[in-house]
Amino acid sequence: TWRGAPPAGGGAVVQIRSGHRGAAARLEPGPAGRFRALFEAPVEAVAPGQAAVVYDGDLLVGGGWIDRALPRAGEGAPPVVSTAEGV
């Protein structure tokens, strides 16, 4: 779910758990309000059921529940987070 518009150009900071500082990611819109977050660097412990909260700078702009984490090809490549319905 988006509060306003998703960040221009798809760039954002995505926080995947309360203790996570957030990581730079490129967002890809999907059907029915879903999105994918393609992280720029590896992110540990991404798991289904966690919230993925999206920030544009200090502004909370949206988020959703993590449906699945998709590994990218290549060792140490950052994961792709696919969200289910928004929060």
PDB file of N, CA and C in Angstrom:
ATOM      1  N   THR A   1       0.845  -1.170   0.000  1.00  0.00           N
ATOM      2  CA  THR A   1       0.000   0.000   0.000  1.00  0.00           C
ATOM      3  C   THR A   1       0.890   1.232   0.000  1.00  0.00           C
ATOM      4  N   TRP A   2       0.493   2.228  -0.752  1.00  0.00           N
ATOM      5  CA  TRP A   2       1.297   3.440  -0.863  1.00  0.00           C
ATOM      6  C   TRP A   2       0.589   4.600  -0.194  1.00  0.00           C
ATOM      7  N   ARG A   3       1.350   5.372   0.496  1.00  0.00           N
ATOM      8  CA  ARG A   3       0.875   6.624   1.087  1.00  0.00           C
ATOM      9  C   ARG A   3       1.432   7.712   0.188  1.00  0.00           C
ATOM     10  N   GLY A   4       0.661   8.120  -0.776  1.00  0.00           N
ATOM     11  CA  GLY A   4       1.179   9.009  -1.801  1.00  0.00           C
ATOM     12  C   GLY A   4       1.730   8.162  -2.928  1.00  0.00           C
ATOM     13  N   ALA A   5       2.670   8.677  -3.653  1.00  0.00           N
ATOM     14  CA  ALA A   5       3.244   7.974  -4.797  1.00  0.00           C
ATOM     15  C   ALA A   5       4.516   7.241  -4.385  1.00  0.00           C
ATOM     16  N   PRO A   6       4.800   6.105  -5.032  1.00  0.00           N
ATOM     17  CA  PRO A   6       6.083   5.447  -4.798  1.00  0.00           C
ATOM     18  C   PRO A   6       7.219   6.391  -5.174  1.00  0.00           C
ATOM     19  N   PRO A   7       8.400   6.204  -4.618  1.00  0.00           N
ATOM     20  CA  PRO A   7       9.530   7.086  -4.929  1.00  0.00           C
ATOM     21  C   PRO A   7       9.803   7.159  -6.426  1.00  0.00           C
ATOM     22  N   ALA A   8      10.074   8.347  -6.911  1.00  0.00           N
ATOM     23  CA  ALA A   8      10.365   8.564  -8.330  1.00  0.00           C
ATOM     24  C   ALA A   8      11.595   7.762  -8.734  1.00  0.00           C
ATOM     25  N   GLY A   9      11.525   7.122  -9.866  1.00  0.00           N
ATOM     26  CA  GLY A   9      12.657   6.351 -10.366  1.00  0.00           C
ATOM     27  C   GLY A   9      12.812   5.008  -9.690  1.00  0.00           C
ATOM     28  N   GLY A  10      11.948   4.676  -8.750  1.00  0.00           N
ATOM     29  CA  GLY A  10      11.985   3.377  -8.102  1.00  0.00           C
ATOM     30  C   GLY A  10      13.023   3.241  -7.012  1.00  0.00           C
ATOM     31  N   GLY A  11      13.804   4.292  -6.718  1.00  0.00           N
ATOM     32  CA  GLY A  11      14.823   4.213  -5.680  1.00  0.00           C
ATOM     33  C   GLY A  11      14.241   4.531  -4.323  1.00  0.00           C
ATOM     34  N   ALA A  12      14.607   3.731  -3.320  1.00  0.00           N
ATOM     35  CA  ALA A  12      14.054   3.917  -1.982  1.00  0.00           C
ATOM     36  C   ALA A  12      14.955   3.245  -0.961  1.00  0.00           C
ATOM     37  N   VAL A  13      14.604   3.419   0.288  1.00  0.00           N
ATOM     38  CA  VAL A  13      15.211   2.659   1.376  1.00  0.00           C
ATOM     39  C   VAL A  13      14.127   1.741   1.902  1.00  0.00           C
ATOM     40  N   VAL A  14      14.434   0.447   1.995  1.00  0.00           N
ATOM     41  CA  VAL A  14      13.470  -0.539   2.461  1.00  0.00           C
ATOM     42  C   VAL A  14      13.967  -1.132   3.772  1.00  0.00           C
ATOM     43  N   GLN A  15      13.116  -1.069   4.786  1.00  0.00           N
ATOM     44  CA  GLN A  15      13.416  -1.616   6.111  1.00  0.00           C
ATOM     45  C   GLN A  15      12.617  -2.905   6.256  1.00  0.00           C
ATOM     46  N   ILE A  16      13.299  -4.026   6.606  1.00  0.00           N
ATOM     47  CA  ILE A  16      12.607  -5.307   6.643  1.00  0.00           C
ATOM     48  C   ILE A  16      12.313  -5.833   8.044  1.00  0.00           C
ATOM     49  N   ARG A  17      12.771  -5.187   9.063  1.00  0.00           N
ATOM     50  CA  ARG A  17      12.425  -5.558  10.445  1.00  0.00           C
ATOM     51  C   ARG A  17      12.755  -4.372  11.327  1.00  0.00           C
ATOM     52  N   SER A  18      12.226  -4.378  12.536  1.00  0.00           N
ATOM     53  CA  SER A  18      12.355  -3.186  13.386  1.00  0.00           C
ATOM     54  C   SER A  18      13.807  -2.815  13.692  1.00  0.00           C
ATOM     55  N   GLY A  19      14.674  -3.775  13.837  1.00  0.00           N
ATOM     56  CA  GLY A  19      16.071  -3.490  14.147  1.00  0.00           C
ATOM     57  C   GLY A  19      16.935  -3.233  12.925  1.00  0.00           C
ATOM     58  N   HIS A  20      16.361  -3.366  11.747  1.00  0.00           N
ATOM     59  CA  HIS A  20      17.094  -3.168  10.497  1.00  0.00           C
ATOM     60  C   HIS A  20      17.161  -1.677  10.181  1.00  0.00           C
ATOM     61  N   ARG A  21      18.302  -1.191   9.780  1.00  0.00           N
ATOM     62  CA  ARG A  21      18.461   0.243   9.492  1.00  0.00           C
ATOM     63  C   ARG A  21      17.871   0.636   8.153  1.00  0.00           C
ATOM     64  N   GLY A  22      17.517  -0.330   7.342  1.00  0.00           N
ATOM     65  CA  GLY A  22      17.029  -0.051   6.004  1.00  0.00           C
ATOM     66  C   GLY A  22      18.168  -0.166   5.012  1.00  0.00           C
ATOM     67  N   ALA A  23      17.831  -0.527   3.792  1.00  0.00           N
ATOM     68  CA  ALA A  23      18.836  -0.700   2.752  1.00  0.00           C
ATOM     69  C   ALA A  23      18.311  -0.131   1.447  1.00  0.00           C
ATOM     70  N   ALA A  24      19.227   0.425   0.666  1.00  0.00           N
ATOM     71  CA  ALA A  24      18.853   0.986  -0.630  1.00  0.00           C
ATOM     72  C   ALA A  24      18.350  -0.116  -1.544  1.00  0.00           C
ATOM     73  N   ALA A  25      17.254   0.190  -2.238  1.00  0.00           N
ATOM     74  CA  ALA A  25      16.662  -0.787  -3.140  1.00  0.00           C
ATOM     75  C   ALA A  25      15.985  -0.069  -4.299  1.00  0.00           C
ATOM     76  N   ARG A  26      15.884  -0.762  -5.409  1.00  0.00           N
ATOM     77  CA  ARG A  26      15.112  -0.293  -6.551  1.00  0.00           C
ATOM     78  C   ARG A  26      13.785  -1.024  -6.511  1.00  0.00           C
ATOM     79  N   LEU A  27      12.692  -0.296  -6.652  1.00  0.00           N
ATOM     80  CA  LEU A  27      11.362  -0.886  -6.584  1.00  0.00           C
ATOM     81  C   LEU A  27      10.817  -1.147  -7.969  1.00  0.00           C
ATOM     82  N   GLU A  28      10.159  -2.289  -8.117  1.00  0.00           N
ATOM     83  CA  GLU A  28       9.468  -2.627  -9.359  1.00  0.00           C
ATOM     84  C   GLU A  28       8.009  -2.852  -9.014  1.00  0.00           C
ATOM     85  N   PRO A  29       7.094  -2.076  -9.590  1.00  0.00           N
ATOM     86  CA  PRO A  29       5.676  -2.270  -9.293  1.00  0.00           C
ATOM     87  C   PRO A  29       5.168  -3.589  -9.863  1.00  0.00           C
ATOM     88  N   GLY A  30       4.175  -4.141  -9.175  1.00  0.00           N
ATOM     89  CA  GLY A  30       3.553  -5.374  -9.632  1.00  0.00           C
ATOM     90  C   GLY A  30       2.046  -5.212  -9.630  1.00  0.00           C
ATOM     91  N   PRO A  31       1.322  -6.273  -9.894  1.00  0.00           N
ATOM     92  CA  PRO A  31      -0.139  -6.196  -9.924  1.00  0.00           C
ATOM     93  C   PRO A  31      -0.730  -6.021  -8.534  1.00  0.00           C
ATOM     94  N   ALA A  32      -1.899  -5.411  -8.483  1.00  0.00           N
ATOM     95  CA  ALA A  32      -2.696  -5.302  -7.251  1.00  0.00           C
ATOM     96  C   ALA A  32      -1.926  -4.683  -6.083  1.00  0.00           C
ATOM     97  N   GLY A  33      -1.106  -3.653  -6.365  1.00  0.00           N
ATOM     98  CA  GLY A  33      -0.389  -2.963  -5.297  1.00  0.00           C
ATOM     99  C   GLY A  33       0.865  -3.655  -4.816  1.00  0.00           C
ATOM    100  N   ARG A  34       1.201  -4.781  -5.401  1.00  0.00           N
ATOM    101  CA  ARG A  34       2.431  -5.475  -4.998  1.00  0.00           C
ATOM    102  C   ARG A  34       3.650  -4.753  -5.577  1.00  0.00           C
ATOM    103  N   PHE A  35       4.805  -5.069  -5.030  1.00  0.00           N
ATOM    104  CA  PHE A  35       6.049  -4.547  -5.588  1.00  0.00           C
ATOM    105  C   PHE A  35       7.176  -5.495  -5.259  1.00  0.00           C
ATOM    106  N   ARG A  36       8.261  -5.358  -6.002  1.00  0.00           N
ATOM    107  CA  ARG A  36       9.503  -6.064  -5.694  1.00  0.00           C
ATOM    108  C   ARG A  36      10.520  -5.030  -5.294  1.00  0.00           C
ATOM    109  N   ALA A  37      11.316  -5.371  -4.310  1.00  0.00           N
ATOM    110  CA  ALA A  37      12.436  -4.528  -3.884  1.00  0.00           C
ATOM    111  C   ALA A  37      13.717  -5.260  -4.253  1.00  0.00           C
ATOM    112  N   LEU A  38      14.495  -4.669  -5.143  1.00  0.00           N
ATOM    113  CA  LEU A  38      15.770  -5.247  -5.550  1.00  0.00           C
ATOM    114  C   LEU A  38      16.863  -4.499  -4.802  1.00  0.00           C
ATOM    115  N   PHE A  39      17.409  -5.145  -3.789  1.00  0.00           N
ATOM    116  CA  PHE A  39      18.400  -4.493  -2.936  1.00  0.00           C
ATOM    117  C   PHE A  39      19.714  -4.295  -3.673  1.00  0.00           C
ATOM    118  N   GLU A  40      20.388  -3.182  -3.377  1.00  0.00           N
ATOM    119  CA  GLU A  40      21.661  -2.866  -4.019  1.00  0.00           C
ATOM    120  C   GLU A  40      22.824  -3.648  -3.410  1.00  0.00           C
ATOM    121  N   ALA A  41      22.669  -4.099  -2.167  1.00  0.00           N
ATOM    122  CA  ALA A  41      23.699  -4.870  -1.472  1.00  0.00           C
ATOM    123  C   ALA A  41      23.014  -6.002  -0.714  1.00  0.00           C
ATOM    124  N   PRO A  42      23.753  -7.053  -0.380  1.00  0.00           N
ATOM    125  CA  PRO A  42      23.144  -8.167   0.347  1.00  0.00           C
ATOM    126  C   PRO A  42      22.460  -7.718   1.643  1.00  0.00           C
ATOM    127  N   VAL A  43      21.317  -8.330   1.928  1.00  0.00           N
ATOM    128  CA  VAL A  43      20.554  -8.079   3.148  1.00  0.00           C
ATOM    129  C   VAL A  43      20.325  -9.434   3.803  1.00  0.00           C
ATOM    130  N   GLU A  44      20.669  -9.547   5.080  1.00  0.00           N
ATOM    131  CA  GLU A  44      20.544 -10.824   5.777  1.00  0.00           C
ATOM    132  C   GLU A  44      19.161 -11.016   6.379  1.00  0.00           C
ATOM    133  N   ALA A  45      18.782 -12.269   6.507  1.00  0.00           N
ATOM    134  CA  ALA A  45      17.590 -12.700   7.239  1.00  0.00           C
ATOM    135  C   ALA A  45      16.277 -12.151   6.681  1.00  0.00           C
ATOM    136  N   VAL A  46      16.172 -12.076   5.369  1.00  0.00           N
ATOM    137  CA  VAL A  46      14.898 -11.704   4.748  1.00  0.00           C
ATOM    138  C   VAL A  46      14.003 -12.931   4.809  1.00  0.00           C
ATOM    139  N   ALA A  47      12.790 -12.782   5.350  1.00  0.00           N
ATOM    140  CA  ALA A  47      11.917 -13.943   5.514  1.00  0.00           C
ATOM    141  C   ALA A  47      10.463 -13.582   5.253  1.00  0.00           C
ATOM    142  N   PRO A  48       9.713 -14.522   4.685  1.00  0.00           N
ATOM    143  CA  PRO A  48       8.282 -14.299   4.479  1.00  0.00           C
ATOM    144  C   PRO A  48       7.588 -13.961   5.797  1.00  0.00           C
ATOM    145  N   GLY A  49       6.601 -13.072   5.703  1.00  0.00           N
ATOM    146  CA  GLY A  49       5.846 -12.669   6.887  1.00  0.00           C
ATOM    147  C   GLY A  49       6.352 -11.396   7.533  1.00  0.00           C
ATOM    148  N   GLN A  50       7.600 -11.003   7.230  1.00  0.00           N
ATOM    149  CA  GLN A  50       8.125  -9.747   7.752  1.00  0.00           C
ATOM    150  C   GLN A  50       7.525  -8.587   6.960  1.00  0.00           C
ATOM    151  N   ALA A  51       7.470  -7.440   7.597  1.00  0.00           N
ATOM    152  CA  ALA A  51       7.036  -6.233   6.895  1.00  0.00           C
ATOM    153  C   ALA A  51       8.205  -5.686   6.086  1.00  0.00           C
ATOM    154  N   ALA A  52       7.905  -5.128   4.934  1.00  0.00           N
ATOM    155  CA  ALA A  52       8.865  -4.382   4.127  1.00  0.00           C
ATOM    156  C   ALA A  52       8.330  -2.959   4.074  1.00  0.00           C
ATOM    157  N   VAL A  53       9.000  -2.050   4.777  1.00  0.00           N
ATOM    158  CA  VAL A  53       8.536  -0.671   4.894  1.00  0.00           C
ATOM    159  C   VAL A  53       9.416   0.203   3.998  1.00  0.00           C
ATOM    160  N   VAL A  54       8.776   1.032   3.177  1.00  0.00           N
ATOM    161  CA  VAL A  54       9.484   1.804   2.158  1.00  0.00           C
ATOM    162  C   VAL A  54       9.533   3.278   2.554  1.00  0.00           C
ATOM    163  N   TYR A  55      10.748   3.843   2.502  1.00  0.00           N
ATOM    164  CA  TYR A  55      10.964   5.255   2.812  1.00  0.00           C
ATOM    165  C   TYR A  55      11.548   5.966   1.603  1.00  0.00           C
ATOM    166  N   ASP A  56      11.135   7.201   1.421  1.00  0.00           N
ATOM    167  CA  ASP A  56      11.744   8.116   0.467  1.00  0.00           C
ATOM    168  C   ASP A  56      12.377   9.194   1.330  1.00  0.00           C
ATOM    169  N   GLY A  57      13.672   9.063   1.588  1.00  0.00           N
ATOM    170  CA  GLY A  57      14.317   9.927   2.586  1.00  0.00           C
ATOM    171  C   GLY A  57      13.759   9.572   3.960  1.00  0.00           C
ATOM    172  N   ASP A  58      13.273  10.569   4.689  1.00  0.00           N
ATOM    173  CA  ASP A  58      12.691  10.332   6.012  1.00  0.00           C
ATOM    174  C   ASP A  58      11.190  10.087   5.957  1.00  0.00           C
ATOM    175  N   LEU A  59      10.606  10.135   4.774  1.00  0.00           N
ATOM    176  CA  LEU A  59       9.162  10.025   4.619  1.00  0.00           C
ATOM    177  C   LEU A  59       8.741   8.574   4.363  1.00  0.00           C
ATOM    178  N   LEU A  60       7.868   8.054   5.223  1.00  0.00           N
ATOM    179  CA  LEU A  60       7.294   6.731   5.018  1.00  0.00           C
ATOM    180  C   LEU A  60       6.311   6.821   3.853  1.00  0.00           C
ATOM    181  N   VAL A  61       6.539   6.034   2.800  1.00  0.00           N
ATOM    182  CA  VAL A  61       5.682   6.133   1.620  1.00  0.00           C
ATOM    183  C   VAL A  61       4.878   4.871   1.335  1.00  0.00           C
ATOM    184  N   GLY A  62       5.187   3.771   1.987  1.00  0.00           N
ATOM    185  CA  GLY A  62       4.414   2.562   1.746  1.00  0.00           C
ATOM    186  C   GLY A  62       5.082   1.331   2.310  1.00  0.00           C
ATOM    187  N   GLY A  63       4.525   0.203   1.950  1.00  0.00           N
ATOM    188  CA  GLY A  63       5.084  -1.055   2.413  1.00  0.00           C
ATOM    189  C   GLY A  63       4.155  -2.214   2.144  1.00  0.00           C
ATOM    190  N   GLY A  64       4.559  -3.372   2.581  1.00  0.00           N
ATOM    191  CA  GLY A  64       3.770  -4.587   2.420  1.00  0.00           C
ATOM    192  C   GLY A  64       4.397  -5.705   3.222  1.00  0.00           C
ATOM    193  N   TRP A  65       3.732  -6.850   3.217  1.00  0.00           N
ATOM    194  CA  TRP A  65       4.258  -8.041   3.893  1.00  0.00           C
ATOM    195  C   TRP A  65       5.099  -8.823   2.900  1.00  0.00           C
ATOM    196  N   ILE A  66       6.244  -9.307   3.340  1.00  0.00           N
ATOM    197  CA  ILE A  66       7.111 -10.072   2.453  1.00  0.00           C
ATOM    198  C   ILE A  66       6.464 -11.419   2.154  1.00  0.00           C
ATOM    199  N   ASP A  67       6.281 -11.673   0.882  1.00  0.00           N
ATOM    200  CA  ASP A  67       5.702 -12.921   0.401  1.00  0.00           C
ATOM    201  C   ASP A  67       6.804 -13.966   0.249  1.00  0.00           C
ATOM    202  N   ARG A  68       7.920 -13.546  -0.333  1.00  0.00           N
ATOM    203  CA  ARG A  68       9.054 -14.449  -0.488  1.00  0.00           C
ATOM    204  C   ARG A  68      10.313 -13.637  -0.796  1.00  0.00           C
ATOM    205  N   ALA A  69      11.435 -14.238  -0.477  1.00  0.00           N
ATOM    206  CA  ALA A  69      12.729 -13.652  -0.823  1.00  0.00           C
ATOM    207  C   ALA A  69      13.297 -14.491  -1.954  1.00  0.00           C
ATOM    208  N   LEU A  70      13.704 -13.837  -3.013  1.00  0.00           N
ATOM    209  CA  LEU A  70      14.210 -14.517  -4.197  1.00  0.00           C
ATOM    210  C   LEU A  70      15.696 -14.244  -4.335  1.00  0.00           C
ATOM    211  N   PRO A  71      16.535 -15.259  -4.232  1.00  0.00           N
ATOM    212  CA  PRO A  71      17.970 -15.008  -4.397  1.00  0.00           C
ATOM    213  C   PRO A  71      18.290 -14.656  -5.840  1.00  0.00           C
ATOM    214  N   ARG A  72      19.258 -13.785  -6.013  1.00  0.00           N
ATOM    215  CA  ARG A  72      19.741 -13.457  -7.356  1.00  0.00           C
ATOM    216  C   ARG A  72      20.851 -14.419  -7.712  1.00  0.00           C
ATOM    217  N   ALA A  73      21.124 -14.523  -8.979  1.00  0.00           N
ATOM    218  CA  ALA A  73      22.218 -15.377  -9.435  1.00  0.00           C
ATOM    219  C   ALA A  73      23.546 -14.820  -8.941  1.00  0.00           C
ATOM    220  N   GLY A  74      24.435 -15.694  -8.584  1.00  0.00           N
ATOM    221  CA  GLY A  74      25.769 -15.282  -8.166  1.00  0.00           C
ATOM    222  C   GLY A  74      25.909 -15.242  -6.658  1.00  0.00           C
ATOM    223  N   GLU A  75      27.004 -15.719  -6.172  1.00  0.00           N
ATOM    224  CA  GLU A  75      27.260 -15.758  -4.741  1.00  0.00           C
ATOM    225  C   GLU A  75      27.343 -14.350  -4.174  1.00  0.00           C
ATOM    226  N   GLY A  76      26.652 -14.120  -3.061  1.00  0.00           N
ATOM    227  CA  GLY A  76      26.685 -12.830  -2.400  1.00  0.00           C
ATOM    228  C   GLY A  76      25.825 -11.770  -3.058  1.00  0.00           C
ATOM    229  N   ALA A  77      25.061 -12.156  -4.078  1.00  0.00           N
ATOM    230  CA  ALA A  77      24.191 -11.182  -4.744  1.00  0.00           C
ATOM    231  C   ALA A  77      23.047 -10.801  -3.814  1.00  0.00           C
ATOM    232  N   PRO A  78      22.596  -9.559  -3.850  1.00  0.00           N
ATOM    233  CA  PRO A  78      21.530  -9.130  -2.971  1.00  0.00           C
ATOM    234  C   PRO A  78      20.211  -9.810  -3.313  1.00  0.00           C
ATOM    235  N   PRO A  79      19.357 -10.024  -2.317  1.00  0.00           N
ATOM    236  CA  PRO A  79      18.070 -10.678  -2.579  1.00  0.00           C
ATOM    237  C   PRO A  79      17.062  -9.737  -3.217  1.00  0.00           C
ATOM    238  N   VAL A  80      16.032 -10.350  -3.750  1.00  0.00           N
ATOM    239  CA  VAL A  80      14.878  -9.636  -4.267  1.00  0.00           C
ATOM    240  C   VAL A  80      13.725  -9.967  -3.331  1.00  0.00           C
ATOM    241  N   VAL A  81      13.019  -8.964  -2.839  1.00  0.00           N
ATOM    242  CA  VAL A  81      11.884  -9.185  -1.959  1.00  0.00           C
ATOM    243  C   VAL A  81      10.608  -8.971  -2.771  1.00  0.00           C
ATOM    244  N   SER A  82       9.738  -9.937  -2.722  1.00  0.00           N
ATOM    245  CA  SER A  82       8.438  -9.814  -3.369  1.00  0.00           C
ATOM    246  C   SER A  82       7.389  -9.677  -2.280  1.00  0.00           C
ATOM    247  N   THR A  83       6.541  -8.671  -2.368  1.00  0.00           N
ATOM    248  CA  THR A  83       5.555  -8.447  -1.314  1.00  0.00           C
ATOM    249  C   THR A  83       4.203  -9.000  -1.687  1.00  0.00           C
ATOM    250  N   ALA A  84       3.474  -9.325  -0.657  1.00  0.00           N
ATOM    251  CA  ALA A  84       2.072  -9.696  -0.817  1.00  0.00           C
ATOM    252  C   ALA A  84       1.262  -8.426  -0.632  1.00  0.00           C
ATOM    253  N   GLU A  85       0.084  -8.523  -0.053  1.00  0.00           N
ATOM    254  CA  GLU A  85      -0.755  -7.343   0.108  1.00  0.00           C
ATOM    255  C   GLU A  85      -0.076  -6.314   0.992  1.00  0.00           C
ATOM    256  N   GLY A  86      -0.376  -5.063   0.720  1.00  0.00           N
ATOM    257  CA  GLY A  86       0.253  -3.963   1.447  1.00  0.00           C
ATOM    258  C   GLY A  86      -0.235  -3.837   2.877  1.00  0.00           C
ATOM    259  N   VAL A  87       0.524  -3.086   3.652  1.00  0.00           N
ATOM    260  CA  VAL A  87       0.168  -2.806   5.046  1.00  0.00           C
ATOM    261  C   VAL A  87      -0.623  -1.542   5.118  1.00  0.00           C
TER     262      VAL A  87
END
